[in-house]
Coordinates of N, CA and C in Angstrom, one line a residue:
X3 N 13.3 11.4 12.0 CA 12.7 12.5 11.3 C 12.6 12.3 10.0
X4 N 11.2 12.4 9.1 CA 10.9 12.1 7.9 C 11.5 13.0 6.9
X5 N 11.6 12.9 5.6 CA 12.2 13.6 4.6 C 11.6 14.7 4.3
X6 N 11.8 15.9 3.9 CA 11.2 17.1 3.3 C 11.6 17.5 2.2
X7 N 12.0 16.2 1.0 CA 11.9 16.3 -0.1 C 10.3 16.2 -0.6
X8 N 10.0 17.1 -1.7 CA 8.9 17.6 -2.0 C 8.2 16.3 -2.8
X9 N 9.0 15.7 -3.8 CA 8.6 14.5 -4.3 C 8.6 13.1 -3.6
X10 N 9.1 13.1 -2.3 CA 9.3 12.0 -1.5 C 10.7 11.4 -1.6
X11 N 11.0 10.4 -0.7 CA 12.3 9.8 -0.7 C 11.7 8.1 -1.1
X12 N 12.8 7.6 -1.3 CA 12.8 6.2 -1.3 C 14.4 5.4 -1.1
X13 N 14.0 4.4 -0.4 CA 15.8 3.8 0.0 C 15.7 2.2 0.2
X14 N 16.6 1.6 -0.4 CA 16.7 0.2 -0.3 C 17.7 0.0 0.3
X15 N 17.7 -0.8 1.8 CA 19.0 -1.7 2.4 C 18.8 -3.0 2.0
X16 N 19.9 -3.8 1.7 CA 19.9 -5.0 1.9 C 20.4 -5.6 2.9
X17 N 19.8 -6.3 3.8 CA 20.4 -7.2 5.1 C 20.3 -8.6 5.0
X18 N 21.3 -9.2 4.4 CA 21.2 -10.7 4.1 C 20.5 -10.9 2.9
X19 N 19.3 -11.7 3.1 CA 18.2 -12.1 2.0 C 17.1 -11.1 2.1
X20 N 17.0 -10.2 3.0 CA 15.9 -9.4 3.6 C 16.2 -7.9 2.6
X21 N 15.4 -7.4 1.8 CA 15.4 -5.9 1.1 C 14.7 -5.3 1.8
X22 N 15.0 -3.9 2.4 CA 14.4 -3.2 3.5 C 14.3 -2.0 2.2
X23 N 12.7 -1.8 1.8 CA 12.4 -0.7 1.1 C 11.6 0.4 2.0
X24 N 12.0 1.6 2.2 CA 11.5 2.8 3.1 C 11.3 3.8 2.3
X25 N 9.9 4.1 2.5 CA 9.2 5.4 1.6 C 9.2 6.4 2.4
X26 N 9.1 7.6 2.1 CA 8.7 8.7 2.6 C 8.2 10.0 2.0
X27 N 7.4 10.7 2.6 CA 6.8 12.0 1.9 C 6.5 12.8 3.0
X28 N 6.9 14.2 3.2 CA 6.7 15.3 4.4 C 5.0 15.1 4.5
X29 N 4.0 14.9 3.8 CA 3.1 14.8 4.0 C 2.3 13.8 4.4
X30 N 2.7 13.3 5.5 CA 2.1 11.7 6.0 C 2.6 10.6 5.2
X31 N 3.7 10.7 4.7 CA 4.1 9.3 3.6 C 3.0 9.1 2.6
X32 N 2.4 10.3 2.2 CA 1.3 10.3 0.9 C 2.5 10.1 -0.5
X33 N 1.7 9.3 -1.6 CA 2.7 9.5 -2.6 C 2.3 10.1 -3.7
X34 N 3.8 10.9 -4.5 CA 3.4 11.5 -5.5 C 3.5 10.5 -6.8
X35 N 3.1 10.9 -7.9 CA 3.0 10.1 -9.1 C 4.5 9.8 -9.3
X36 N 5.8 10.5 -8.8 CA 6.9 10.1 -9.3 C 7.6 9.1 -8.1
X37 N 6.9 9.2 -7.0 CA 7.2 8.1 -6.0 C 6.7 6.7 -6.2
X38 N 5.3 6.8 -6.8 CA 5.1 5.5 -7.1 C 5.5 4.7 -8.3
X39 N 6.2 5.4 -9.0 CA 7.2 5.4 -10.3 C 8.3 4.5 -9.7
X40 N 9.1 5.3 -8.7 CA 10.2 4.8 -8.3 C 9.8 3.5 -7.4
X41 N 8.8 3.6 -6.6 CA 8.7 2.2 -5.8 C 8.3 0.9 -7.1
X42 N 7.2 1.4 -8.0 CA 7.2 0.2 -8.8 C 8.6 -0.4 -9.6
X43 N 9.5 0.6 -9.8 CA 10.6 0.3 -10.4 C 11.6 -0.6 -9.7
X44 N 11.5 -0.2 -8.4 CA 12.6 -1.0 -7.8 C 12.0 -2.0 -7.1
X45 N 10.7 -2.5 -7.0 CA 10.0 -3.7 -6.6 C 10.4 -4.8 -8.1
X46 N 10.1 -4.2 -9.2 CA 10.6 -5.0 -10.6 C 11.9 -5.4 -10.1
X47 N 13.2 -4.5 -10.2 CA 14.4 -5.0 -9.8 C 14.7 -5.6 -8.6
X48 N 14.1 -5.6 -7.4 CA 14.1 -6.8 -6.5 C 13.7 -8.1 -6.8
X49 N 12.7 -8.0 -7.8 CA 11.9 -9.4 -8.0 C 13.2 -10.3 -9.1
X50 N 14.2 -9.6 -9.4 CA 15.0 -10.3 -10.2 C 16.4 -10.6 -9.3
X51 N 16.4 -9.6 -8.3 CA 17.5 -9.9 -7.2 C 18.0 -11.4 -7.1
X52 N 19.2 -12.1 -7.3 CA 19.7 -13.3 -7.2 C 19.7 -13.6 -5.5
X53 N 19.5 -12.6 -4.7 CA 20.3 -12.8 -3.3 C 18.9 -12.8 -2.4
X54 N 18.2 -11.6 -2.5 CA 17.1 -11.4 -2.1 C 16.1 -12.2 -2.0
X55 N 15.3 -12.7 -0.8 CA 14.0 -13.8 -0.9 C 12.8 -13.0 -0.2
X56 N 13.1 -11.9 0.5 CA 12.1 -11.3 1.3 C 12.3 -9.8 1.1
X57 N 11.0 -9.3 1.2 CA 11.2 -7.8 1.2 C 10.1 -7.3 2.0
X58 N 11.0 -6.1 3.0 CA 10.4 -5.7 3.9 C 10.0 -3.9 3.6
X59 N 8.2 -3.9 3.3 CA 8.1 -2.4 3.1 C 7.8 -1.6 4.2
X60 N 8.1 -0.5 4.2 CA 8.2 0.2 5.5 C 8.2 1.9 5.1
X61 N 7.5 2.6 6.1 CA 7.5 4.2 5.7 C 8.4 4.8 6.6
X62 N 8.7 6.0 6.5 CA 9.5 6.9 7.7 C 8.4 7.3 8.6
X63 N 9.3 7.4 9.6 CA 8.7 8.2 11.0 C 8.3 7.2 11.8
X64 N 7.3 7.8 12.8 CA 6.6 6.6 14.0 C 5.2 7.2 13.9
X65 N 4.8 8.0 12.7 CA 3.5 8.4 13.0 C 2.6 7.3 11.8
X66 N 2.0 8.5 10.6 CA 1.3 7.7 9.8 C 2.0 7.0 8.8
X67 N 1.6 5.7 8.6 CA 2.1 4.6 7.6 C 2.1 5.4 6.2
X68 N 1.0 5.7 5.8 CA 0.8 6.3 4.4 C -0.8 6.7 4.1
X69 N -0.7 8.2 3.6 CA -1.6 8.9 3.8 C -2.2 8.9 2.2
X70 N -1.7 7.7 1.5 CA -2.2 7.5 0.0 C -1.6 8.3 -1.1
X71 N -2.3 8.7 -1.9 CA -1.7 9.7 -3.1 C -1.9 10.9 -3.1
X72 N -0.7 11.8 -3.5 CA -0.7 13.2 -3.1 C -2.3 13.7 -3.5
X73 N -2.2 14.4 -2.5 CA -3.9 15.4 -2.4 C -3.5 16.6 -3.5
X74 N -2.3 17.2 -3.6 CA -1.7 18.3 -4.3 C -1.9 17.8 -6.0
X75 N -1.2 16.7 -6.0 CA -1.4 16.2 -7.6 C -2.9 16.0 -8.0
X76 N -4.1 15.7 -7.1 CA -5.4 15.1 -7.3 C -5.8 16.6 -7.9
X77 N -5.7 17.6 -6.9 CA -5.9 18.9 -7.3 C -6.0 19.4 -8.5
X78 N -4.8 18.9 -8.8 CA -4.0 19.4 -10.1 C -5.0 18.7 -11.4
X79 N -5.4 17.6 -11.4 CA -6.0 16.9 -12.5 C -7.2 17.8 -13.1
X80 N -6.7 18.0 -14.6 CA -7.2 18.6 -15.6 C -8.0 17.7 -16.7
X81 N -7.7 16.7 -17.1 CA -8.0 16.1 -18.0 C -8.5 14.3 -17.8
X82 N -8.8 13.9 -18.6 CA -9.3 12.5 -18.4 C -7.9 11.8 -18.4
X83 N -6.8 12.3 -19.4 CA -5.2 11.6 -19.6 C -4.9 11.8 -18.4
X84 N -4.8 12.8 -17.7 CA -4.1 13.4 -16.3 C -4.7 12.4 -15.5
X85 N -6.2 12.2 -15.2 CA -6.8 11.4 -14.3 C -6.4 9.9 -14.4
X86 N -6.1 9.4 -15.6 CA -6.0 7.9 -15.8 C -4.4 7.7 -15.2
X87 N -3.6 8.7 -15.7 CA -2.0 8.6 -15.1 C -1.9 8.9 -14.2
X88 N -2.7 9.8 -13.1 CA -3.0 10.0 -11.5 C -3.2 8.4 -11.0
X89 N -4.3 7.9 -11.3 CA -4.7 7.0 -10.4 C -4.0 5.6 -11.0
X90 N -3.2 5.8 -12.1 CA -2.7 4.5 -12.8 C -1.2 4.2 -11.6
X91 N -0.8 5.2 -10.8 CA 0.2 5.1 -10.1 C 0.1 3.9 -9.0
X92 N -1.1 3.9 -8.4 CA -1.2 2.7 -7.1 C -1.1 1.5 -8.3
X93 N -1.9 1.6 -9.3 CA -2.3 0.5 -10.0 C -1.1 0.0 -10.4
X94 N -0.3 0.6 -11.0 CA 1.1 -0.1 -11.4 C 2.0 -1.0 -10.4
X95 N 1.7 -0.1 -8.7 CA 2.4 -0.5 -7.7 C 1.8 -1.9 -7.2
X96 N 0.1 -2.0 -7.1 CA -0.1 -2.9 -6.6 C -0.1 -4.2 -7.6
X97 N 0.4 -4.0 -9.0 CA 0.6 -5.1 -9.8 C 1.8 -5.4 -9.6
X98 N 2.7 -4.8 -9.3 CA 4.1 -4.7 -9.5 C 4.8 -5.9 -8.0
X99 N 3.5 -5.4 -6.9 CA 3.7 -6.3 -5.6 C 3.2 -7.8 -6.1
X100 N 2.1 -7.8 -6.6 CA 1.7 -9.0 -7.0 C 2.0 -9.8 -8.0
X101 N 3.1 -9.3 -8.7 CA 3.6 -10.0 -9.7 C 5.2 -10.2 -9.4
X102 N 5.7 -9.5 -8.0 CA 7.2 -9.8 -7.5 C 7.2 -11.0 -7.3
X103 N 8.3 -11.7 -7.6 CA 8.6 -13.4 -7.2 C 9.1 -13.4 -5.6
X104 N 9.1 -12.3 -4.9 CA 9.6 -12.1 -3.4 C 8.3 -11.9 -2.7
X105 N 8.2 -12.7 -1.5 CA 7.2 -12.3 -0.3 C 7.7 -11.1 0.2
X106 N 6.4 -10.1 0.2 CA 6.9 -8.6 0.5 C 6.2 -8.7 2.1
X107 N 6.7 -8.2 2.9 CA 6.0 -8.3 4.4 C 5.9 -6.6 4.3
X108 N 4.7 -6.1 5.0 CA 4.5 -4.8 5.4 C 4.8 -4.2 6.9
X109 N 5.2 -3.1 6.8 CA 5.2 -2.9 8.4 C 4.5 -1.3 8.7
X110 N 3.6 -1.7 9.1 CA 2.5 -0.4 9.3 C 2.4 0.0 10.8
X111 N 3.1 1.1 11.0 CA 3.4 1.8 12.4 C 2.4 3.0 12.6
X112 N 1.1 3.3 11.8 CA 0.3 4.2 12.2 C -0.6 4.4 11.2
X113 N -1.4 5.6 11.2 CA -2.7 5.6 10.3 C -2.2 5.4 8.8
X114 N -3.5 4.7 8.5 CA -3.4 4.5 6.9 C -4.6 4.7 6.1
X115 N -4.9 5.6 4.8 CA -5.6 6.2 4.4 C -5.6 5.9 2.8
X116 N -6.6 5.5 2.0 CA -6.5 5.5 0.5 C -5.8 4.5 0.1
X117 N -4.9 4.9 -0.8 CA -4.4 4.1 -1.4 C -3.2 3.4 -0.5
X118 N -3.0 4.1 0.9 CA -2.1 3.5 1.7 C -2.8 2.0 2.3
X119 N -4.0 1.7 2.2 CA -4.9 0.5 2.6 C -4.3 -0.5 1.4
X120 N -4.5 0.1 0.1 CA -4.5 -1.2 -0.7 C -2.6 -1.3 -1.1
X121 N -2.0 -0.6 -0.5 CA -0.7 -1.1 -0.3 C -0.4 -2.0 0.7
X122 N -1.1 -1.9 1.8 CA -0.8 -2.7 3.0 C -1.4 -4.4 2.3
X123 N -2.7 -4.0 1.3 CA -3.4 -5.2 1.4 C -2.6 -5.9 0.3
X124 N -1.6 -5.1 -0.5 CA -0.9 -6.0 -1.6 C 0.3 -6.7 -0.8
X125 N 0.3 -6.4 0.4 CA 1.7 -7.0 1.1 C 1.1 -8.4 1.3
X126 N 1.9 -9.4 1.2 CA 1.6 -11.0 1.8 C 1.3 -11.2 3.1
X127 N 2.2 -10.3 4.1 CA 2.1 -10.1 5.5 C 2.3 -9.1 6.1
X128 N 1.3 -8.9 7.0 CA 1.6 -7.5 7.6 C 1.7 -7.3 9.1
X129 N 2.7 -6.6 9.7 CA 2.7 -6.3 11.0 C 2.2 -4.8 11.2
X130 N 1.5 -4.6 12.2 CA 0.9 -3.2 12.5 C 1.1 -3.2 14.0
X131 N 1.2 -1.8 14.6 CA 0.7 -1.5 15.6 C -0.6 -0.9 16.1
X132 N -1.0 -1.0 17.3 CA -2.3 -0.8 17.7 C -2.9 0.9 17.3
X133 N -1.7 1.7 16.8 CA -2.0 2.9 16.1 C -2.5 3.1 14.8
X134 N -2.6 1.5 14.3 CA -2.7 1.8 12.7 C -4.0 1.3 12.4
X135 N -4.8 2.9 12.4 CA -6.1 2.6 12.3 C -6.2 2.9 10.8
X136 N -7.4 2.7 10.0 CA -7.7 2.2 8.9 C -8.6 3.2 7.9
X137 N -8.8 3.8 6.8 CA -9.9 4.3 6.7 C -9.9 4.8 4.8
X138 N -10.9 4.5 4.1 CA -10.9 4.7 2.6 C -12.0 5.8 2.7
X139 N -11.5 6.9 2.6 CA -12.0 8.2 2.4 C -12.3 8.8 1.1
X140 N -12.4 8.1 -0.1 CA -12.5 8.7 -1.5 C -14.1 9.1 -1.7
X141 N -14.9 8.3 -1.2 CA -16.2 8.9 -1.5 C -16.3 10.0 -0.8
X142 N -15.9 10.6 0.1 CA -16.0 11.9 0.8 C -15.7 13.1 -0.2
X143 N -14.9 12.8 -1.2 CA -14.4 13.9 -2.4 C -14.8 13.4 -3.7
X144 N -15.8 12.6 -3.6 CA -16.6 12.5 -4.9 C -16.0 11.2 -5.8
X145 N -14.9 10.6 -5.2 CA -14.3 9.4 -6.2 C -14.6 8.1 -5.3
X146 N -14.4 7.0 -5.9 CA -14.3 5.7 -5.0 C -13.0 4.9 -5.0
X147 N -12.7 4.0 -4.3 CA -11.6 3.4 -4.1 C -11.6 2.1 -5.1
X148 N -11.6 2.7 -6.5 CA -11.8 1.4 -7.3 C -10.7 0.4 -7.6
X149 N -9.6 1.4 -7.6 CA -8.0 1.0 -8.4 C -7.7 -0.1 -7.2
X150 N -7.6 0.5 -5.9 CA -7.6 -0.5 -4.5 C -8.4 -1.4 -4.7
X151 N -9.6 -1.5 -4.6 CA -10.7 -2.4 -4.3 C -10.4 -3.9 -4.5
X152 N -9.9 -4.2 -5.6 CA -9.2 -5.8 -5.6 C -8.5 -6.3 -5.1
X153 N -7.4 -5.2 -4.5 CA -6.4 -5.8 -3.4 C -7.0 -5.7 -1.9
X154 N -8.1 -5.0 -1.7 CA -8.5 -4.6 -0.3 C -9.4 -6.1 -0.4
X155 N -10.4 -6.2 -1.3 CA -11.5 -7.2 -1.1 C -10.8 -8.5 -1.1
X156 N -9.7 -9.2 -1.9 CA -8.9 -10.1 -1.8 C -8.6 -10.4 -0.4
X157 N -8.3 -9.4 0.6 CA -7.8 -9.6 2.1 C -8.8 -9.6 2.7
X158 N -10.1 -8.9 2.8 CA -11.1 -8.6 3.9 C -12.4 -8.9 3.3
X159 N -12.8 -9.4 2.0 CA -14.0 -9.4 1.2 C -15.0 -8.6 1.4
X160 N -16.1 -9.1 0.6 CA -16.9 -7.8 0.1 C -17.8 -7.3 1.2
X161 N -18.0 -8.1 2.1 CA -18.9 -7.0 3.5 C -18.3 -6.3 3.7
X162 N -16.5 -6.5 4.6 CA -16.0 -6.1 5.0 C -15.7 -4.6 4.3
X163 N -15.0 -4.6 2.8 CA -14.7 -3.6 2.2 C -15.9 -2.7 2.0
X164 N -17.2 -3.2 2.0 CA -18.2 -2.4 2.1 C -18.4 -1.5 3.1
X165 N -18.4 -2.0 4.1 CA -18.4 -1.3 5.6 C -17.4 -0.4 5.6
X166 N -16.1 -0.5 5.1 CA -15.2 0.6 5.2 C -15.2 1.8 4.2
X167 N -15.7 1.3 2.8 CA -15.4 2.3 1.7 C -16.8 3.2 1.9
X168 N -18.1 2.6 2.3 CA -19.4 3.1 2.4 C -19.4 4.1 3.8
X169 N -18.3 4.2 4.8 CA -18.7 5.1 6.1 C -17.1 5.4 5.5
X170 N -16.8 6.7 4.7 CA -15.4 7.3 4.6 C -15.2 7.9 5.5
X171 N -15.8 8.4 6.4 CA -15.1 9.5 7.6 C -15.1 8.5 8.7
X172 N -15.3 7.3 8.7 CA -14.9 6.5 9.8 C -13.6 5.8 9.8
X173 N -12.9 5.8 11.0 CA -11.7 5.1 11.3 C -12.1 3.6 11.9
X174 N -11.4 2.4 11.2 CA -11.8 1.2 11.9 C -10.0 0.9 12.4
X175 N -10.3 0.3 13.6 CA -9.1 0.1 14.3 C -8.3 -0.9 14.0
X176 N -7.0 -0.8 14.2 CA -6.0 -1.8 14.1 C -6.6 -3.4 14.3
X177 N -7.2 -4.0 15.3 CA -7.8 -4.7 15.5 C -9.0 -5.3 14.6
X178 N -9.7 -4.6 14.1 CA -10.7 -4.6 13.2 C -10.2 -5.0 12.1
X179 N -9.1 -4.5 11.7 CA -8.3 -4.9 10.6 C -7.6 -6.0 10.4
X180 N -7.1 -6.7 11.6 CA -6.5 -7.9 12.0 C -7.7 -9.2 11.9
X181 N -8.9 -8.8 12.7 CA -9.9 -9.8 12.2 C -10.1 -9.8 11.2
X182 N -10.2 -8.7 10.1 CA -11.2 -8.9 8.8 C -10.0 -9.5 7.9
X183 N -8.5 -9.5 8.3 CA -7.3 -10.3 7.6 C -6.5 -9.3 6.9
X184 N -6.6 -8.1 7.0 CA -5.7 -7.3 6.4 C -4.0 -7.0 7.0
X185 N -4.5 -7.1 8.6 CA -3.4 -7.4 9.3 C -3.0 -8.8 9.8
X186 N -1.6 -9.2 9.7 CA -1.4 -10.3 10.4 C -1.4 -10.1 11.9
X187 N -0.6 -9.4 12.5 CA -0.3 -9.4 13.6 C 0.0 -8.0 14.5
X188 N -1.0 -7.8 15.4 CA -0.7 -6.5 15.7 C -0.3 -6.2 17.4
X189 N 0.9 -5.1 17.5 CA 1.3 -5.1 18.7 C 1.2 -3.8 19.3
X190 N 1.5 -3.6 20.8 CA 1.2 -2.7 21.5 C 1.7 -1.6 21.3
X191 N 3.2 -1.3 20.6 CA 4.0 -0.5 20.0 C 5.1 -0.8 19.3
X192 N 5.9 0.4 18.7 CA 6.7 0.2 17.6 C 7.8 -0.6 17.9
X193 N 8.3 -0.3 19.2 CA 9.6 -1.4 19.4 C 9.1 -2.6 19.6
X194 N 8.0 -2.9 20.3 CA 7.7 -4.6 20.4 C 7.5 -5.0 18.8
X195 N 7.1 -4.5 18.2 CA 6.7 -4.7 16.8 C 8.0 -5.0 16.0
X196 N 8.8 -4.1 16.0 CA 10.3 -4.2 15.2 C 11.1 -5.3 15.6
X197 N 10.8 -5.6 17.0 CA 11.5 -6.8 17.5 C 11.2 -8.0 16.8
X198 N 9.7 -8.1 16.7 CA 9.4 -9.1 16.2 C 9.3 -9.7 14.4
X199 N 9.5 -8.4 14.0 CA 9.2 -8.4 12.6 C 10.8 -8.6 12.3
X200 N 11.8 -8.1 12.8 CA 12.9 -8.6 12.4 C 13.3 -10.1 12.6
X201 N 12.6 -10.6 13.6 CA 12.8 -12.4 13.7 C 12.3 -13.0 12.8
X202 N 11.0 -12.2 12.5 CA 10.2 -13.1 11.2 C 10.4 -13.1 9.9
X203 N 11.3 -11.8 9.8 CA 11.5 -11.9 8.2 C 13.0 -12.2 8.3
X204 N 14.0 -12.5 9.0 CA 15.0 -13.1 8.9 C 14.7 -14.8 9.0
X205 N 13.9 -15.5 9.7 CA 13.7 -16.8 9.6 C 13.0 -17.0 8.4
X206 N 12.1 -16.2 7.7 CA 11.6 -16.4 6.5 C 12.4 -16.2 5.7
X207 N 13.3 -15.6 5.5 CA 14.4 -15.5 4.5 C 15.6 -16.9 4.6
X208 N 15.4 -17.6 5.4 CA 16.2 -18.9 5.7 C 15.4 -20.0 4.9
X209 N 14.1 -19.6 4.5 CA 13.4 -20.8 3.8 C 13.6 -21.2 2.5
X210 N 13.6 -21.6 1.8 CA 13.8 -22.1 0.5 C 13.2 -21.2 -0.6
X211 N 14.0 -20.3 -1.2 CA 13.7 -19.3 -2.1 C 12.5 -19.8 -3.1
X212 N 12.9 -20.7 -3.6 CA 12.0 -21.4 -4.8 C 10.8 -21.6 -4.2
X213 N 10.5 -22.2 -2.8 CA 8.9 -22.6 -2.4 C 8.6 -21.3 -2.0
X214 N 9.3 -20.2 -1.7 CA 8.2 -19.4 -1.3 C 7.8 -18.5 -2.4
X215 N 8.5 -18.6 -3.8 CA 8.2 -18.0 -4.9 C 7.0 -18.8 -5.5
X216 N 7.2 -19.9 -5.1 CA 5.8 -20.9 -5.8 C 4.6 -20.9 -4.6
X217 N 4.8 -20.6 -3.6 CA 3.6 -20.2 -2.6 C 3.2 -18.8 -2.8
X218 N 3.8 -18.1 -3.2 CA 3.4 -16.5 -3.5 C 2.5 -16.7 -4.8
X219 N 2.8 -17.6 -5.9 CA 2.1 -17.6 -7.1 C 0.8 -18.5 -6.9
X220 N 0.4 -19.3 -5.8 CA -0.6 -19.6 -5.5 C -1.3 -18.8 -4.5
X221 N -0.9 -18.3 -3.6 CA -1.8 -16.9 -3.1 C -2.2 -16.2 -3.5
X222 N -1.6 -15.8 -5.1 CA -1.7 -14.8 -5.8 C -2.6 -15.3 -7.3
X223 N -3.1 -16.6 -7.1 CA -3.7 -17.1 -8.2 C -5.0 -16.4 -8.6
X224 N -5.4 -16.7 -10.0 CA -6.7 -15.9 -10.4 C -6.8 -14.3 -10.4
X225 N -5.3 -14.0 -10.3 CA -5.4 -12.4 -10.3 C -4.6 -11.9 -11.6
X226 N -4.2 -12.5 -12.5 CA -3.7 -12.4 -13.8 C -4.3 -11.1 -14.4
X227 N -5.5 -10.9 -14.7 CA -6.4 -10.0 -15.2 C -6.1 -8.5 -14.6
X228 N -5.5 -8.7 -13.5 CA -5.5 -7.2 -12.6 C -4.3 -6.6 -13.7
X229 N -3.6 -6.9 -14.4 CA -3.0 -5.9 -15.4 C -3.9 -5.0 -16.1
X230 N -4.9 -5.4 -16.7 CA -5.9 -4.8 -17.2 C -6.7 -4.2 -16.5
X231 N -7.4 -5.0 -15.7 CA -8.6 -4.3 -14.7 C -8.0 -3.2 -13.9
X232 N -6.9 -3.1 -13.3 CA -6.7 -2.1 -12.4 C -6.1 -0.5 -13.2
X233 N -6.1 -1.0 -14.4 CA -5.7 0.7 -15.4 C -7.1 1.0 -15.7
X234 N -8.1 0.0 -15.7 CA -9.4 0.3 -16.2 C -10.0 1.2 -15.4
X235 N -9.7 0.7 -14.2 CA -10.3 1.3 -12.9 C -9.7 2.6 -12.6
X236 N -8.5 2.8 -13.1 CA -7.6 4.1 -13.2 C -8.2 5.2 -13.8
X237 N -8.5 4.6 -15.3 CA -9.5 5.5 -16.2 C -10.6 5.8 -15.4
X238 N -11.5 4.9 -15.4 CA -12.9 5.2 -14.6 C -12.7 6.3 -13.6
X239 N -11.7 6.3 -12.3 CA -11.8 6.9 -11.4 C -10.9 8.6 -11.8
X240 N -10.4 8.1 -13.0 CA -9.9 9.5 -13.1 C -11.0 10.3 -14.0
X241 N -12.0 9.7 -14.8 CA -13.2 10.4 -15.1 C -14.3 11.0 -13.9
X242 N -14.4 10.4 -12.9 CA -14.8 10.7 -11.7 C -14.0 11.8 -11.0
X243 N -12.9 12.0 -11.1 CA -12.0 13.1 -10.7 C -12.6 14.5 -11.2
X244 N -12.9 14.6 -12.7 CA -13.7 15.7 -13.4 C -14.9 15.9 -13.2
X245 N -15.8 15.3 -12.4 CA -17.2 15.5 -12.4 C -17.4 16.8 -11.4
X246 N -18.3 17.3 -11.8 CA -18.9 18.3 -10.8 C -19.0 18.5 -9.3
X247 N -19.2 17.2 -9.0 CA -19.4 16.8 -7.6 C -18.2 16.5 -7.2
X248 N -17.1 16.0 -7.9 CA -15.9 16.0 -7.2 C -15.0 17.4 -7.2
X249 N -15.3 18.3 -8.2 CA -14.7 19.5 -8.5 C -15.0 20.5 -7.2
X250 N -16.3 20.5 -6.8 CA -16.4 21.3 -5.8 C -16.1 20.7 -4.6
X251 N -16.4 19.3 -4.3 CA -15.7 18.6 -3.0 C -14.1 18.7 -2.7
X252 N -13.1 19.0 -3.9 CA -11.8 19.3 -4.0 C -11.9 21.1 -3.4
X253 N -12.6 21.5 -4.3 CA -12.2 23.0 -4.4 C -12.5 23.7 -2.8
X254 N -13.1 23.0 -1.9 CA -13.2 23.1 -0.4 C -11.8 23.4 0.1
X255 N -11.0 22.4 -0.2 CA -9.8 22.1 0.1 C -8.7 23.3 -0.4
X256 N -9.3 23.9 -1.3 CA -8.2 24.9 -1.5 C -8.2 26.2 -1.1
X257 N -7.3 26.9 -1.4 CA -6.9 28.2 -0.9 C -7.6 29.5 -1.5

């Protein structure tokens, strides 16, 4: 059963050398700004942990993995500064994942939208189920997936992110995501996935932690400019959120 906390929940459990970080929100595991801030802080903390060598990132429940950023908060954006702050949430988390000294393994059990796709892309290795369809829906409400685009493009390439983002109402299935490189492995169901995931993370945690850290640096080479780039993209997206087109599109969802 998922959390009923309006700002979401975040819990960390240390199992040997594996840190299991679980987030949740009653709205399909979407992220409020507060929850994104807590996740960034937790990743920064775990990056310095002397025992942990692997982080497992997962969400609550057996349905959606992540519905992206809070739609309620998006509807409340009223100024350019509001917009920049709101869209900086995922920028800060992606940069925290990129800069984290630990290998991050993602567990995707269900549908993933928008920022959630960026979250999966920022993981170093991803396990998913057949139910884990993905969609970048941003264009349908007048904005664009600018903040997460570098992370997604790094994994699946320009052609695939074009196919995904320019068809914002289409779902791509888990096997499409695996073929393009977003998911590492796809399983029939959650039980099968979790069994293999536990074996994988425990085995991974037994390797030389210094070797894992150095390998991660190599895998994320040429991304140091993201600290600035993603925040610039957040500001631009915030500007788009205040456009007449977006305001009209979002108003359709207001009661």
